[in-house]
Amino acid sequence: MTALARGWCPSLHEPMRSGDGWLSRIKPYAACLGAEQARIIAREAARHGNGAIDLTQRGNLQPRGFSGASAVAFANAMVAAGLAHPDPAVERNRNLLAPPLLGHDPDIAPGTAELVEALPAAMAEWPALPGKFGLLVDGGGRLPLAGEGADIMLRHTGAWVELRLGGGDAMAHCAPAEAVAAATALARHFTTLAPARRMRQAVAAQGAQAILAACGLEAAPDLTPRPAPPIAVGLLPGQVLGVAAPFGQLRAEQLAALAGLAEQQGDGTLRLTPWRTLLLPGVEDAAPAAALGLILAPEDPRLRIASCTGAPGCASAFIDTRAAAARVAAAGLPGLLHLSGCAKGCAHPGPAPATLVGGPDGYAIIRDGRAGDRPAAAGLTLEQALAVLQRP
Ligand code: SF4
C-alpha cells in the first residue's frame, strides 16, 4: 500500500490513499469492457469500496473508498475477471490509450487493432517505467486520438505507423510490423535518460529528433496541428451513444445499469475514452441513460467544468470541488473552467481560460494558466470568485 505522494499514479495492485479511503485503478484492455465485466466492476466496487468510480483522462476507471484489505479483495476479483495482469510490475507499466471504437468504427485504419493487441505483451517485458509514463495508439476514424498526448504516440495510417514523442516537434515512421519493436526501443532508451520522469522532460533536454535517432528512427519535423477533442457525448455518428457522468464520477449502480443497456440494445460492450465518457456502440436510445442521471447533451454546462475529486475524497483538498462545481455550472459561465481543490491541478494539467483553486484562505482565480500559476485574485469566497469571473 502506498500513501499519497506527488507524481504517484495508482494501479490495481498499488492503490493510493485518499481522503475517502484507498483508490484503485482499472485499465481496460483496448479501451473496452464487456457488459459482464462492467457488472463485475460495479458489484465489487460497491461491495469492497464506496461505490464511487471516477472516469479518468487516460480512459481508465478509478473506484474509490477501499480499506487496505478490501482493496486487495477487489484487485483479486478484477484479475479473476480478466481485467488486469496479476503481476503488479506488469500492471503498473500497462498504460496504453487505445481508440475507443476499435472493432466498431470501419474508418479506423486497418492494422490498428492488431497493434493494440500486440503491445501489452511487449510492455510486460519493458523495464520499470514511471507510473504516469504511457503510450497512445491512434488509428483515425470518427473519434481520433490525435488531440491527445502521451509519452510515446503511435498513429497507424494503414500503410505505416507514425511515431511521435510527448512534447516533441518531430515525427518518424516505420512499417506496421516494426511498430512494437520501435516503441520498445523508445521505452528502453527512455530509461537511460534519467532524471526525466516523462518523455517531454527528456525531449526538452535532448530533442525529439535525437531520441528518435538514438533508436534507429529517421525523424523529420512534425508540423501536424493537434485537433480539438471530438464530441463524445450524445447520439454520435455510427450508432454510438456517448454518456458522461456529472464531473466525471459514476456510481456503481449507474455502471451496472449501463452494462444492461449495452447488452439489451447495443453490441454488449462499453468503451472508455480520454474525454471521461463511456461509449455504447449500437445503442440509439438516449432515454434510459438520461433516466440514470447521466449527461447526454454536448452543451450541458457541467461538461465545461474540469473538476478534481476535492474534499472530502482527497486529503490535499481545501474545498469540496464537486459541490462547488454544481454551483459554478449553474452560474452559466462561458468556456472551460478548471476547478481544483489545490494547486496540483489533477483534473486539468494544462492551462485553462479560467481556473478556481482552493487554498487555506479560500478561492484563488487564475486566468489563462494552470492551477499552480500565480493567481490574479485570492482569498475569495465562491460567490466572490464567481462575481469576478462574470465581469465582462
Ligand atoms: S488537485 Fe484535487 S485531486 Fe489533485 S491533489 Fe489537489 S485536491 Fe486532490
Coordinates of C-alpha atoms and ligand atoms in Angstrom, one line a residue:
M1 CA 0.0 0.0 0.0
T2 CA 1.2 3.5 -0.9
A3 CA 0.4 6.8 0.7
L4 CA -0.4 9.9 -1.4
A5 CA 2.7 11.3 -3.0
R6 CA 3.2 13.8 -5.7
G7 CA 3.7 12.1 -9.1
W8 CA 2.4 8.8 -7.8
C9 CA -0.1 7.0 -10.0
P10 CA -2.2 4.3 -8.5
S11 CA -2.7 0.9 -10.2
L12 CA -4.9 -2.1 -9.2
H13 CA -2.2 -3.7 -7.1
E14 CA -0.8 -0.5 -5.8
P15 CA -3.8 1.6 -4.7
M16 CA -3.4 5.1 -3.4
R17 CA -4.6 6.5 -0.1
S18 CA -7.0 9.4 -0.5
G19 CA -9.5 11.3 1.8
D20 CA -12.2 8.6 1.3
G21 CA -10.0 5.6 1.7
W22 CA -7.8 3.8 -0.9
L23 CA -8.5 4.3 -4.6
S24 CA -7.7 1.8 -7.2
R25 CA -7.4 1.8 -11.0
I26 CA -8.7 -0.5 -13.7
K27 CA -7.1 -0.1 -17.2
P28 CA -9.5 -1.8 -19.6
Y29 CA -7.7 -3.7 -22.4
A30 CA -8.2 -2.0 -25.8
A31 CA -10.4 0.6 -24.1
C32 CA -13.2 -1.9 -24.0
L33 CA -15.3 -3.6 -21.3
G34 CA -17.7 -6.5 -21.9
A35 CA -21.1 -5.9 -20.2
E36 CA -20.4 -8.7 -17.7
Q37 CA -17.0 -7.2 -16.8
A38 CA -18.7 -3.9 -16.2
R39 CA -21.2 -5.5 -14.0
I40 CA -18.4 -7.2 -12.0
I41 CA -16.6 -3.9 -11.6
A42 CA -19.8 -2.3 -10.4
R43 CA -20.6 -5.1 -8.0
E44 CA -17.2 -5.3 -6.5
A45 CA -16.7 -1.5 -6.3
A46 CA -19.9 -1.3 -4.2
R47 CA -19.1 -4.4 -2.2
H48 CA -15.5 -3.5 -1.3
G49 CA -15.4 0.3 -1.8
N50 CA -17.8 3.2 -1.5
G51 CA -19.3 2.7 -5.0
A52 CA -17.9 5.9 -6.5
I53 CA -16.0 5.4 -9.8
D54 CA -14.0 8.1 -11.5
L55 CA -13.6 8.2 -15.2
T56 CA -10.1 9.3 -15.9
Q57 CA -8.4 11.2 -18.7
R58 CA -6.4 8.1 -19.6
G59 CA -9.6 6.1 -20.3
N60 CA -9.4 4.2 -17.0
L61 CA -11.8 3.6 -14.2
Q62 CA -10.9 4.6 -10.7
P63 CA -13.1 3.0 -8.0
R64 CA -12.8 4.6 -4.6
G65 CA -13.3 4.2 -0.9
F66 CA -11.5 0.9 -0.1
S67 CA -9.9 -0.2 3.1
G68 CA -6.4 -1.8 2.8
A69 CA -7.9 -5.3 3.0
S70 CA -10.8 -4.6 0.7
A71 CA -8.6 -3.1 -2.0
V72 CA -6.7 -6.4 -2.1
A73 CA -10.0 -8.4 -2.4
F74 CA -11.1 -6.0 -5.2
A75 CA -7.8 -6.5 -7.1
N76 CA -8.2 -10.3 -6.9
A77 CA -11.7 -10.0 -8.3
M78 CA -10.5 -7.9 -11.2
V79 CA -7.7 -10.3 -12.1
A80 CA -10.2 -13.2 -12.0
A81 CA -12.5 -11.2 -14.4
G82 CA -9.6 -10.8 -16.9
L83 CA -9.4 -7.1 -16.3
A84 CA -5.8 -6.9 -15.1
H85 CA -2.5 -8.7 -15.1
P86 CA -1.7 -10.5 -11.8
D87 CA 1.9 -9.2 -11.7
P88 CA 2.0 -5.7 -10.1
A89 CA 5.0 -4.6 -12.2
V90 CA 3.4 -5.6 -15.4
E91 CA 0.1 -3.9 -14.4
R92 CA 2.0 -0.7 -13.4
N93 CA 3.6 -0.4 -16.8
R94 CA 0.5 -1.2 -18.8
N95 CA -0.6 2.4 -19.6
L96 CA -1.9 2.2 -23.2
L97 CA -4.6 4.5 -24.5
A98 CA -6.4 2.9 -27.4
P99 CA -9.1 4.0 -29.9
P100 CA -12.4 3.7 -28.1
L101 CA -14.3 2.4 -31.1
L102 CA -11.9 -0.4 -32.2
G103 CA -13.9 -3.1 -34.0
H104 CA -17.0 -0.9 -34.4
D105 CA -15.7 2.1 -36.5
P106 CA -14.9 1.0 -40.0
D107 CA -12.9 4.2 -40.6
I108 CA -10.2 3.2 -38.1
A109 CA -7.0 2.3 -40.1
P110 CA -6.7 -1.5 -40.7
G111 CA -4.0 -3.0 -38.5
T112 CA -4.7 -0.7 -35.5
A113 CA -6.5 -3.4 -33.6
E114 CA -3.6 -5.8 -34.1
L115 CA -1.1 -3.2 -32.9
V116 CA -3.2 -2.5 -29.8
E117 CA -3.4 -6.2 -29.1
A118 CA 0.3 -6.9 -29.5
L119 CA 1.6 -4.1 -27.3
P120 CA 0.7 -5.3 -23.8
A121 CA 2.7 -8.5 -24.2
A122 CA 5.8 -6.4 -25.3
M123 CA 5.2 -3.8 -22.5
A124 CA 5.2 -6.6 -19.9
E125 CA 8.9 -7.2 -20.8
W126 CA 9.9 -3.5 -20.6
P127 CA 11.9 -2.2 -17.7
A128 CA 10.1 -0.5 -14.9
L129 CA 8.8 3.0 -16.1
P130 CA 7.5 5.9 -14.1
G131 CA 3.9 5.3 -13.1
K132 CA 2.5 8.1 -15.4
F133 CA 4.5 7.0 -18.4
G134 CA 2.2 5.8 -21.1
L135 CA 1.6 5.0 -24.8
L136 CA -1.1 6.0 -27.2
V137 CA -2.2 4.2 -30.3
D138 CA -4.4 6.1 -32.7
G139 CA -6.0 4.8 -35.9
G140 CA -8.0 7.9 -37.0
G141 CA -11.7 7.2 -37.6
R142 CA -14.7 9.0 -36.2
L143 CA -13.2 9.6 -32.7
P144 CA -9.4 10.0 -33.4
L145 CA -7.0 10.4 -30.5
A146 CA -4.8 12.9 -32.5
G147 CA -5.5 15.6 -30.0
E148 CA -4.4 13.6 -27.0
G149 CA -0.9 13.4 -25.6
A150 CA 1.2 10.5 -24.3
D151 CA 4.9 9.8 -23.8
I152 CA 5.1 7.6 -26.9
M153 CA 2.4 8.2 -29.6
L154 CA 1.8 5.7 -32.5
R155 CA -0.6 6.6 -35.3
H156 CA -1.5 3.8 -37.7
T157 CA -2.3 5.1 -41.2
G158 CA -2.9 1.6 -42.6
A159 CA 0.3 1.8 -44.7
W160 CA 2.7 2.7 -42.0
V161 CA 2.9 3.8 -38.3
E162 CA 3.9 7.3 -37.3
L163 CA 5.8 7.8 -34.1
R164 CA 5.9 10.9 -32.0
L165 CA 7.2 11.7 -28.5
G166 CA 5.4 13.7 -25.8
G167 CA 6.4 17.3 -26.0
G168 CA 8.2 16.7 -29.3
D169 CA 8.3 18.5 -32.6
A170 CA 9.5 15.6 -34.8
M171 CA 8.0 12.5 -36.3
A172 CA 9.3 9.2 -37.6
H173 CA 7.6 6.4 -39.3
C174 CA 8.0 2.7 -39.6
A175 CA 6.4 -0.3 -41.2
P176 CA 3.4 -1.7 -39.1
A177 CA 5.3 -4.9 -38.4
E178 CA 8.1 -2.9 -36.8
A179 CA 6.0 -0.7 -34.6
V180 CA 6.1 -2.8 -31.5
A181 CA 9.9 -3.0 -31.7
A182 CA 10.2 0.7 -32.3
A183 CA 8.0 1.5 -29.3
T184 CA 10.0 -0.9 -27.2
A185 CA 13.3 0.7 -28.3
L186 CA 12.0 4.1 -27.4
A187 CA 10.7 3.0 -23.9
R188 CA 14.0 1.2 -23.2
H189 CA 16.0 4.2 -24.3
F190 CA 13.9 6.5 -22.2
T191 CA 15.0 4.6 -19.1
T192 CA 18.6 5.7 -19.8
L193 CA 17.6 9.4 -19.8
A194 CA 17.3 10.0 -16.1
P195 CA 16.3 12.1 -14.3
A196 CA 13.5 12.5 -16.8
R197 CA 10.2 11.1 -15.4
R198 CA 8.2 11.9 -18.5
M199 CA 9.2 11.9 -22.2
R200 CA 8.5 15.6 -22.5
Q201 CA 11.3 16.2 -20.0
A202 CA 13.7 14.0 -21.9
V203 CA 12.6 15.8 -25.1
A204 CA 13.3 19.2 -23.5
A205 CA 16.8 18.1 -22.6
Q206 CA 17.8 16.1 -25.7
G207 CA 15.4 17.0 -28.5
A208 CA 12.9 14.7 -30.1
Q209 CA 14.9 14.1 -33.2
A210 CA 17.9 12.9 -31.2
I211 CA 15.9 10.5 -29.1
L212 CA 14.2 9.0 -32.2
A213 CA 17.6 8.8 -34.0
A214 CA 19.1 7.0 -31.0
C215 CA 16.5 4.3 -31.6
G216 CA 17.3 4.0 -35.3
L217 CA 14.4 6.0 -36.4
E218 CA 14.8 8.7 -39.0
A219 CA 13.0 11.8 -37.8
A220 CA 11.6 14.8 -39.7
P221 CA 10.0 18.0 -38.4
D222 CA 6.4 17.5 -37.4
L223 CA 4.1 20.3 -38.3
T224 CA 0.8 18.4 -37.8
P225 CA -1.6 20.6 -35.8
R226 CA -3.3 19.0 -32.8
P227 CA -7.0 18.9 -33.4
A228 CA -9.6 19.8 -30.6
P229 CA -11.1 16.8 -28.8
P230 CA -14.1 15.4 -30.7
I231 CA -17.6 15.5 -29.2
A232 CA -18.2 12.2 -27.5
V233 CA -21.5 12.8 -25.7
G234 CA -25.0 12.1 -27.0
L235 CA -26.1 10.2 -30.1
L236 CA -22.9 10.0 -32.2
P237 CA -22.5 9.0 -35.9
G238 CA -22.2 5.3 -36.5
Q239 CA -24.9 4.3 -34.0
V240 CA -23.0 5.1 -30.8
L241 CA -24.4 6.6 -27.6
G242 CA -21.9 8.6 -25.6
V243 CA -22.6 9.3 -21.9
A244 CA -20.7 11.4 -19.4
A245 CA -21.1 11.4 -15.6
P246 CA -21.5 14.7 -13.7
F247 CA -18.0 16.0 -13.0
G248 CA -16.5 12.7 -14.1
Q249 CA -17.7 10.4 -11.4
L250 CA -20.1 7.4 -11.9
R251 CA -22.0 5.5 -9.2
A252 CA -21.6 1.7 -9.3
E253 CA -25.3 1.3 -9.9
Q254 CA -25.1 3.6 -12.9
L255 CA -22.3 1.5 -14.4
A256 CA -24.3 -1.7 -13.8
A257 CA -27.3 -0.2 -15.5
L258 CA -25.2 0.9 -18.5
A259 CA -23.9 -2.7 -18.8
G260 CA -27.5 -3.9 -19.0
L261 CA -28.3 -1.2 -21.7
A262 CA -25.2 -2.3 -23.7
E263 CA -26.3 -5.9 -23.6
Q264 CA -30.0 -5.2 -24.4
Q265 CA -29.7 -2.5 -27.0
G266 CA -26.0 -2.4 -28.1
D267 CA -23.2 -4.7 -29.0
G268 CA -22.6 -5.8 -25.4
T269 CA -19.6 -3.6 -24.8
L270 CA -18.8 -0.3 -23.1
R271 CA -15.9 1.8 -24.4
L272 CA -13.7 4.1 -22.4
T273 CA -12.4 7.4 -23.7
P274 CA -9.8 10.0 -22.6
W275 CA -12.7 12.5 -22.7
R276 CA -14.1 11.0 -19.5
T277 CA -17.1 9.5 -21.3
L278 CA -18.4 6.0 -21.9
L279 CA -19.5 4.9 -25.4
L280 CA -22.1 2.3 -26.0
P281 CA -21.9 1.1 -29.6
G282 CA -25.2 0.1 -31.2
V283 CA -27.3 2.0 -28.6
E284 CA -29.5 4.6 -30.2
D285 CA -32.0 5.4 -27.4
A286 CA -30.7 8.0 -25.0
A287 CA -33.7 8.0 -22.7
P288 CA -32.6 5.1 -20.4
A289 CA -29.1 6.6 -19.8
A290 CA -30.7 10.1 -19.2
A291 CA -33.0 8.5 -16.6
L292 CA -29.9 7.3 -14.7
G293 CA -28.9 11.0 -14.2
L294 CA -26.1 10.8 -16.8
I295 CA -25.2 13.6 -19.3
L296 CA -26.2 13.2 -22.9
A297 CA -26.2 16.7 -24.2
P298 CA -22.8 18.1 -25.5
E299 CA -23.9 21.6 -24.4
D300 CA -24.5 20.6 -20.8
P301 CA -22.7 23.3 -18.7
R302 CA -21.3 20.6 -16.4
L303 CA -19.1 19.4 -19.3
R304 CA -17.3 22.7 -19.4
I305 CA -16.1 22.3 -15.9
A306 CA -13.0 20.2 -15.2
S307 CA -13.2 19.3 -11.5
C308 CA -11.0 17.2 -9.4
T309 CA -12.1 14.9 -6.6
G310 CA -11.6 17.6 -4.0
A311 CA -12.7 17.3 -0.3
P312 CA -13.7 15.0 1.2
G313 CA -12.3 12.5 -1.2
C314 CA -8.8 13.9 -1.5
A315 CA -6.8 14.6 1.6
S316 CA -4.9 17.5 -0.1
A317 CA -8.1 19.4 -1.0
F318 CA -9.0 22.8 0.6
I319 CA -12.6 22.8 -0.9
D320 CA -15.4 20.5 -1.8
T321 CA -14.9 20.8 -5.5
R322 CA -18.0 18.8 -6.6
A323 CA -20.4 20.9 -4.5
A324 CA -18.7 24.0 -5.9
A325 CA -18.8 22.6 -9.4
A326 CA -22.6 22.3 -9.3
R327 CA -22.8 26.0 -8.2
V328 CA -20.4 27.0 -10.9
A329 CA -22.3 25.1 -13.6
A330 CA -25.5 26.9 -12.5
A331 CA -23.7 30.3 -13.0
G332 CA -23.6 29.6 -16.8
L333 CA -20.0 31.0 -17.4
P334 CA -18.8 30.6 -20.9
G335 CA -15.7 28.5 -21.8
L336 CA -13.8 25.9 -19.9
L337 CA -13.4 26.4 -16.2
H338 CA -11.0 24.3 -14.2
L339 CA -12.0 23.8 -10.6
S340 CA -9.1 22.5 -8.4
G341 CA -9.1 21.5 -4.8
C342 CA -5.4 22.6 -4.5
A343 CA -2.6 23.9 -6.7
K344 CA -1.7 20.4 -8.0
G345 CA -4.4 20.7 -10.7
C346 CA -5.1 17.0 -11.2
A347 CA -8.2 17.4 -13.3
H348 CA -6.6 19.6 -16.0
P349 CA -2.8 19.7 -16.0
G350 CA -2.8 22.2 -18.9
P351 CA -3.8 25.9 -19.0
A352 CA -7.4 26.8 -18.9
P353 CA -9.1 30.2 -19.7
A354 CA -10.2 30.4 -16.0
T355 CA -9.1 28.3 -13.0
L356 CA -10.5 28.4 -9.5
V357 CA -8.2 26.9 -6.9
G358 CA -8.9 26.1 -3.3
G359 CA -6.4 27.3 -0.8
P360 CA -6.2 27.7 3.0
D361 CA -7.8 31.2 2.8
G362 CA -10.5 30.4 0.1
Y363 CA -10.6 30.6 -3.6
A364 CA -7.9 31.9 -6.0
I365 CA -8.6 32.8 -9.6
I366 CA -6.0 32.1 -12.4
R367 CA -6.6 33.5 -15.9
D368 CA -5.2 31.6 -18.9
G369 CA -2.9 29.4 -16.8
R370 CA -2.5 26.3 -14.7
A371 CA -3.7 25.6 -11.1
G372 CA -0.2 26.2 -9.8
D373 CA 0.4 29.6 -11.6
R374 CA 0.3 33.0 -9.9
P375 CA -3.3 34.0 -9.2
A376 CA -5.0 37.2 -10.3
A377 CA -7.0 37.3 -7.1
A378 CA -7.0 35.1 -4.0
G379 CA -8.7 34.8 -0.6
L380 CA -12.2 34.9 -2.1
T381 CA -15.5 33.1 -1.3
L382 CA -17.0 31.1 -4.1
E383 CA -19.6 33.8 -4.7
Q384 CA -17.0 36.5 -4.8
A385 CA -14.9 34.4 -7.3
L386 CA -18.0 33.9 -9.5
A387 CA -18.8 37.6 -9.4
V388 CA -15.2 38.3 -10.6
L389 CA -15.5 35.8 -13.4
Q390 CA -18.9 37.1 -14.5
R391 CA -17.5 40.6 -15.0
P392 CA -17.1 41.5 -18.7
Ligands
SF4_1 S1 -5.9 18.8 -7.4 FE1 -7.7 18.0 -6.4 S2 -7.5 15.7 -6.5 FE2 -5.5 16.6 -7.0 S3 -4.4 16.6 -5.1 FE3 -5.3 18.7 -5.3 S4 -7.3 18.5 -4.3 FE4 -6.5 16.4 -4.6

